[in-house]
Short mmCIF file of C-alpha atoms and ligand atoms in Angstrom, two decimals:
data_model
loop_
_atom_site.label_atom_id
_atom_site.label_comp_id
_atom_site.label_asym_id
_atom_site.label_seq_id
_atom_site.Cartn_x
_atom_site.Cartn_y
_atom_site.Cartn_z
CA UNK B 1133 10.33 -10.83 -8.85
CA UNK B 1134 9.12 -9.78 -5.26
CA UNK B 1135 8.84 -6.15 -4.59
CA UNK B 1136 7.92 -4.26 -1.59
CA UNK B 1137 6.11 -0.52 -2.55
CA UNK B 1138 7.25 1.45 1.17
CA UNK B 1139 5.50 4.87 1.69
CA UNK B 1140 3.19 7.30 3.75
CA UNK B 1141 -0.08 6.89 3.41
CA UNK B 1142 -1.35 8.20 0.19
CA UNK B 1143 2.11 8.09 -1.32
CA UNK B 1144 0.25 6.31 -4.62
CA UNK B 1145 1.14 2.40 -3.87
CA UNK B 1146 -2.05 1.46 -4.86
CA UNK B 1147 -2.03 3.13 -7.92
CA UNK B 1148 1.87 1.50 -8.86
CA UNK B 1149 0.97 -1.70 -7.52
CA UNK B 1150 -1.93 -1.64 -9.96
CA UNK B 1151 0.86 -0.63 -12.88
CA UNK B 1152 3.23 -2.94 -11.92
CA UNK B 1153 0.61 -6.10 -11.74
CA UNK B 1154 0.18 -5.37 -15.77
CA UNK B 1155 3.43 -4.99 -16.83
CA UNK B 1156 5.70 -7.30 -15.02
CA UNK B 1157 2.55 -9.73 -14.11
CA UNK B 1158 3.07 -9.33 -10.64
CA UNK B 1159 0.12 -9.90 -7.91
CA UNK B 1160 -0.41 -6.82 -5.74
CA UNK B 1161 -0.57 -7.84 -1.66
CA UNK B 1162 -2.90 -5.18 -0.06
CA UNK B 1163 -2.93 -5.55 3.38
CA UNK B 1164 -5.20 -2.87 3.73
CA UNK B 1165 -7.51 -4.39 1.25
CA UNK B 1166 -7.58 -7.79 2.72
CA UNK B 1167 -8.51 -6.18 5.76
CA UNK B 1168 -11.33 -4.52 4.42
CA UNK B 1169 -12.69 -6.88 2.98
CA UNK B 1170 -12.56 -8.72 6.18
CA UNK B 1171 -14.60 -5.05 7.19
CA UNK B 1172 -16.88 -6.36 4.52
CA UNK B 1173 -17.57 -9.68 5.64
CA UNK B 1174 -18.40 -8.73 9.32
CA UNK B 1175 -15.94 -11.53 10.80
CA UNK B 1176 -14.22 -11.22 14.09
CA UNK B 1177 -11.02 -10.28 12.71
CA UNK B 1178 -13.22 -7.71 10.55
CA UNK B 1179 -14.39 -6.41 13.97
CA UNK B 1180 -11.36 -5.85 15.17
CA UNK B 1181 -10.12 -4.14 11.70
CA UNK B 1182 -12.49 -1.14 11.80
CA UNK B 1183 -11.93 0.02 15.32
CA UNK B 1184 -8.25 -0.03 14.44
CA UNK B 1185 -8.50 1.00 11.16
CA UNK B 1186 -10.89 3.71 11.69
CA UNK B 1187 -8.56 5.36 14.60
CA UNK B 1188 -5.65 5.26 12.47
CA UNK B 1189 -3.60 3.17 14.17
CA UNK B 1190 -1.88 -0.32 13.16
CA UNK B 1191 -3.17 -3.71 13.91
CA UNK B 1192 -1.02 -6.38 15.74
CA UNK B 1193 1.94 -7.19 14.02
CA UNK B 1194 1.57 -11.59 14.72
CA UNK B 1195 -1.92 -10.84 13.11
CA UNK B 1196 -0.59 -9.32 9.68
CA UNK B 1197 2.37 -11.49 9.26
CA UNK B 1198 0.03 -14.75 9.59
CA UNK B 1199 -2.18 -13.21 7.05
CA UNK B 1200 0.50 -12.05 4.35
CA UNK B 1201 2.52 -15.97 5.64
CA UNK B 1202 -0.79 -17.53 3.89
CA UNK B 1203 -1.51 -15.25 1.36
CA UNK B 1204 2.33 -16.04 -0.28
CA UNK B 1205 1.50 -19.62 -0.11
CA UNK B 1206 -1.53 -19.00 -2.50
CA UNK B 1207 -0.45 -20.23 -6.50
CA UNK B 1208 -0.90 -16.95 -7.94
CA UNK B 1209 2.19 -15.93 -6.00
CA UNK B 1210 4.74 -17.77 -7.79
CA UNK B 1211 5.55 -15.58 -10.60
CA UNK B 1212 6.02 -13.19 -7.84
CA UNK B 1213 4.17 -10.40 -5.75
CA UNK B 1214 4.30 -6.70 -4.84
CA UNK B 1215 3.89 -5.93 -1.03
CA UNK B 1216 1.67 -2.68 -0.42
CA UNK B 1217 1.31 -1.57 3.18
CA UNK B 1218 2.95 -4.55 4.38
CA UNK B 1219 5.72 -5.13 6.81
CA UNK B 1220 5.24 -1.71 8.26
CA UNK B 1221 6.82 -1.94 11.56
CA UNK B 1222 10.80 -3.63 12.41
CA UNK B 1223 9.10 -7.17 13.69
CA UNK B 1224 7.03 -7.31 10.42
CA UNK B 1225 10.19 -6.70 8.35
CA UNK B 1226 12.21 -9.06 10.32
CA UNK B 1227 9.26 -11.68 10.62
CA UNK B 1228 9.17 -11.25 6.30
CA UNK B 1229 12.76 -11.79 5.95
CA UNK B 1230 12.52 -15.13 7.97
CA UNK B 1231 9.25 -16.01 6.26
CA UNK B 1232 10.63 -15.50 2.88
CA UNK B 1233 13.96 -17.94 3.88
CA UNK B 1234 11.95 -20.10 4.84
CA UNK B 1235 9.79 -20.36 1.89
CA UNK B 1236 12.73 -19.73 -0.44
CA UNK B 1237 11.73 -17.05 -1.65
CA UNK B 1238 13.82 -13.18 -1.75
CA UNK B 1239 12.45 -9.76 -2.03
CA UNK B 1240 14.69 -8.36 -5.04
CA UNK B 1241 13.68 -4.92 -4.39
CA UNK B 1242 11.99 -2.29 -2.16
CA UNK B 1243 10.86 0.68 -3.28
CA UNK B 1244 10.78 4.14 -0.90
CA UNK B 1245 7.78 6.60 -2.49
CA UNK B 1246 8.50 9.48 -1.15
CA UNK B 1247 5.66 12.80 -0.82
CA UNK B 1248 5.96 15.99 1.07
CA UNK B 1249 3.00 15.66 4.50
CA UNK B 1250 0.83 18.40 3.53
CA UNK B 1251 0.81 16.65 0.01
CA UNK B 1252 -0.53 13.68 1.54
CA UNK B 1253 -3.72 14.80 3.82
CA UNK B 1254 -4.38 16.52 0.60
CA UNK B 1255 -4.48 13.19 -1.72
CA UNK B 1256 -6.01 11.00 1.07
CA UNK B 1257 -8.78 13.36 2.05
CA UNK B 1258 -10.00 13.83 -1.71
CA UNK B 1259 -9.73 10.43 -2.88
CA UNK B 1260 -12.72 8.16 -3.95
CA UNK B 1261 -13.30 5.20 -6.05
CA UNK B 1262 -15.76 4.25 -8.45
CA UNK B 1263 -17.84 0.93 -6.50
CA UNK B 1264 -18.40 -0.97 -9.29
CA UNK B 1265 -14.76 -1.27 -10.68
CA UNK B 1266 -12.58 0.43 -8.42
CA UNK B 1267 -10.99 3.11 -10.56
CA UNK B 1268 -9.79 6.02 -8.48
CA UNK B 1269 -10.87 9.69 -8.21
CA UNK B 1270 -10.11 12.46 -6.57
CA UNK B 1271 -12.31 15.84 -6.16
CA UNK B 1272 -9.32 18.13 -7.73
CA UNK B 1273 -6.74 16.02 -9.49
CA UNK B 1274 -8.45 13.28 -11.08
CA UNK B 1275 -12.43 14.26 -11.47
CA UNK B 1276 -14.09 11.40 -14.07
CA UNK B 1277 -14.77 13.35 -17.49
CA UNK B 1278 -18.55 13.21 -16.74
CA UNK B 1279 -19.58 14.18 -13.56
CA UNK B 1280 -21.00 11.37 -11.63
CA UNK B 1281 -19.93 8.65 -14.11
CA UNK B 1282 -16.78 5.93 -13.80
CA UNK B 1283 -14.88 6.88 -16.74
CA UNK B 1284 -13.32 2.77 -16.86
CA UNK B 1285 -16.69 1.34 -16.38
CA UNK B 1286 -19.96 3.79 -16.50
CA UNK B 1287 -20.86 3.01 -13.06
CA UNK B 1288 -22.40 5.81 -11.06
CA UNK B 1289 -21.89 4.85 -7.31
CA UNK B 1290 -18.92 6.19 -5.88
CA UNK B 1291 -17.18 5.44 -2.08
CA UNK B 1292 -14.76 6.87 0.62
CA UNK B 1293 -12.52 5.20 2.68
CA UNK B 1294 -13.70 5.89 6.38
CA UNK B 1295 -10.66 6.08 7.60
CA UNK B 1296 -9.43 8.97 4.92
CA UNK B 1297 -10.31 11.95 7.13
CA UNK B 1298 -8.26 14.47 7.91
CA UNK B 1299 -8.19 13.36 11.75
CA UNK B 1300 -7.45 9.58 11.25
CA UNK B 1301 -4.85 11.01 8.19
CA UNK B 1302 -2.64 12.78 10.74
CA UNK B 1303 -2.74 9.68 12.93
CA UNK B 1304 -2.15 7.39 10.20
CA UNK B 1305 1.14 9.81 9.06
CA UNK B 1306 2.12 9.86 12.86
CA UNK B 1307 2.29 6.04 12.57
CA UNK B 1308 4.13 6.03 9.40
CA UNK B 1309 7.34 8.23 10.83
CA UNK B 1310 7.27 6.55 13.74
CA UNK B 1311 6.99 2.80 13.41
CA UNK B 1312 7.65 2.34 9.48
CA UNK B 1313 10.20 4.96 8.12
CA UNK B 1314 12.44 3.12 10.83
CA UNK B 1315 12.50 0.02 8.98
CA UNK B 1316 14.23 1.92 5.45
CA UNK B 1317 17.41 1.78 7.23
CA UNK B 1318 17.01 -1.39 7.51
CA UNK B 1319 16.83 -2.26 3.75
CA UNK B 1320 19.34 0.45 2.88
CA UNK B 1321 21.67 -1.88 4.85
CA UNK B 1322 20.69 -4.65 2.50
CA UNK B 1323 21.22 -2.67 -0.43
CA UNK B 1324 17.97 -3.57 -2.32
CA UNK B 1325 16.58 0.12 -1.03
CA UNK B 1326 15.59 2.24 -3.94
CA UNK B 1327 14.11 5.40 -3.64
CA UNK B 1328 11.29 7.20 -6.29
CA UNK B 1329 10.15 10.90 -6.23
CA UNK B 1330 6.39 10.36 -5.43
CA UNK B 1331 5.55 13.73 -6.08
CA UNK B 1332 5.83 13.49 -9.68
CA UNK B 1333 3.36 12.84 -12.07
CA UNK B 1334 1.67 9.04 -11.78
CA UNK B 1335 3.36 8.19 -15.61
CA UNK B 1336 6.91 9.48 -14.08
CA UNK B 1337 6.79 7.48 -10.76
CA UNK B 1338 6.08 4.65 -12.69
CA UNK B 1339 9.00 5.53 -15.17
CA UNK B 1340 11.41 5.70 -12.04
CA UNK B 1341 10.13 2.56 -10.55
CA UNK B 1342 10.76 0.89 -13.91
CA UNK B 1343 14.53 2.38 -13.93
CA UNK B 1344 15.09 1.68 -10.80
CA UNK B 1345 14.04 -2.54 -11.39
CA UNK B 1346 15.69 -2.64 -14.28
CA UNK B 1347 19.54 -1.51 -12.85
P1 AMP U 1041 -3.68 0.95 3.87
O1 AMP U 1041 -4.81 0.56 2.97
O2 AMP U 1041 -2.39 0.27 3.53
O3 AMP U 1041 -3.55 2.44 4.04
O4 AMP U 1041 -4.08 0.37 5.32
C1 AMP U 1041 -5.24 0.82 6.01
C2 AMP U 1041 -5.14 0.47 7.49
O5 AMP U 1041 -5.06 -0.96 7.66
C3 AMP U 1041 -3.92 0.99 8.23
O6 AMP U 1041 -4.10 2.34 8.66
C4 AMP U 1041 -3.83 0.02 9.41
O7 AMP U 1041 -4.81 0.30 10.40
C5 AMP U 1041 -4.21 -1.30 8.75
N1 AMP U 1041 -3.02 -2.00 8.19
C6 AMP U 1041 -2.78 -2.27 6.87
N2 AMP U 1041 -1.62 -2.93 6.73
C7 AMP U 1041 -1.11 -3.08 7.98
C8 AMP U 1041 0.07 -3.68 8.50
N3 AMP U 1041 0.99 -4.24 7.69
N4 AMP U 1041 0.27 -3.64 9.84
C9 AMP U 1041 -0.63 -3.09 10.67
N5 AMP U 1041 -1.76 -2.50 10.25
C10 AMP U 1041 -2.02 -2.49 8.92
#
């Protein structure tokens, strides 16, 4: 099964991709984690990343399809993947679709999360996750049960996204209505669109999701 997670930033695609890779064995496709870690490793392309990244705005859309065109070819792939962040513009969508034909591979379902703005800058700008293990936090709705302490793992160093502030949030949200939500249309048309309340609790998104793949 191939599955594309579609939402604002901070619309808890992460968090469902994570759910989704245990139950159905799916692998999750960051491209926002591929492209930090690309941060990480200080190459070009990691160069390039940060400035981008860091202002909010999207990188070049021949750049990401390349990178998600070889990721798919990896083996791990083949029982089937769940695309987070990625295509989020009409040429990545339509470069996927030809991609996937010509791999022969189909997406069997894309999923809209949907969250209220001011809901959002207040997710993204709280969030955190532990170093160590990668469990996520946030300074209201999900603070560990001991302060200072990864309640998965025990580790005690903590980190932000830099580009989670509020002023690269409302750029990032700008981006979203403008260059992604026009692309749900365009799987509407294809009938695989399904829509989830992503302002309900994590266990209930992940209920709806599950409804919504199994009909
Ligand atoms: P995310 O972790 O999905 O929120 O992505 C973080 C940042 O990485 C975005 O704000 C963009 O700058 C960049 N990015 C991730 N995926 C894409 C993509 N498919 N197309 C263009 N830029 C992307």
């Amino acid at each position: 099964m191939n599955i594309i997670l579609l939402g604002a930033p901070g619309a808890g695609k992460g968090t469902q991709a994570k759910r989704l890779e245990e139950s159905r064995k799916l692998v999750q496709l960051s491209t926002g984690d591929m492209l930090r870690a690309a941060v990480a490793s200080g190459s070009d392309l990691g160069l390039q990343a940060k400035e981008v990244m860091d202002a909010g705005r999207l990188m070049p859309d021949d750049l990401m399809v390349q990178m998600i065109s070889e990721r798919i070819e990896q083996d791990d792939c083949r029982a089937g993947f769940i695309l987070d962040g990625f295509p989020r513009t009409t040429p990545q969508a339509e470069a996927l679709d030809e991609m996937l034909t010509g791999k022969g591979l189909r997406l069997d379902a894309v999923i809209e999360m949907t969250v209220d703005e001011e809901v959002l800058v207040e997710r993204i700008t709280g969030r955190y996750s532990c170093s160590t293990c990668g469990a996520g936090y946030h300074d209201k709705f999900q603070v560990p049960a001991k302060a200072g302490v990864c309640d998965q793992c025990g580790g005690t160093e903590f980190k932000r996204r830099a580009d989670d502030t509020e002023a690269t949030v409302r750029t990032r949200l700008d981006a979203y209505r403008e260059q992604t939500a026009p692309i749900l249309p365009y799987y509407r048309n294809k009938g695989i669109l399904k829509t989830v309340d992503g302002m309900a609790a994590i266990d209930e998104v992940t209920r709806q999701i599950e409804a919504s793949l199994a009909a």
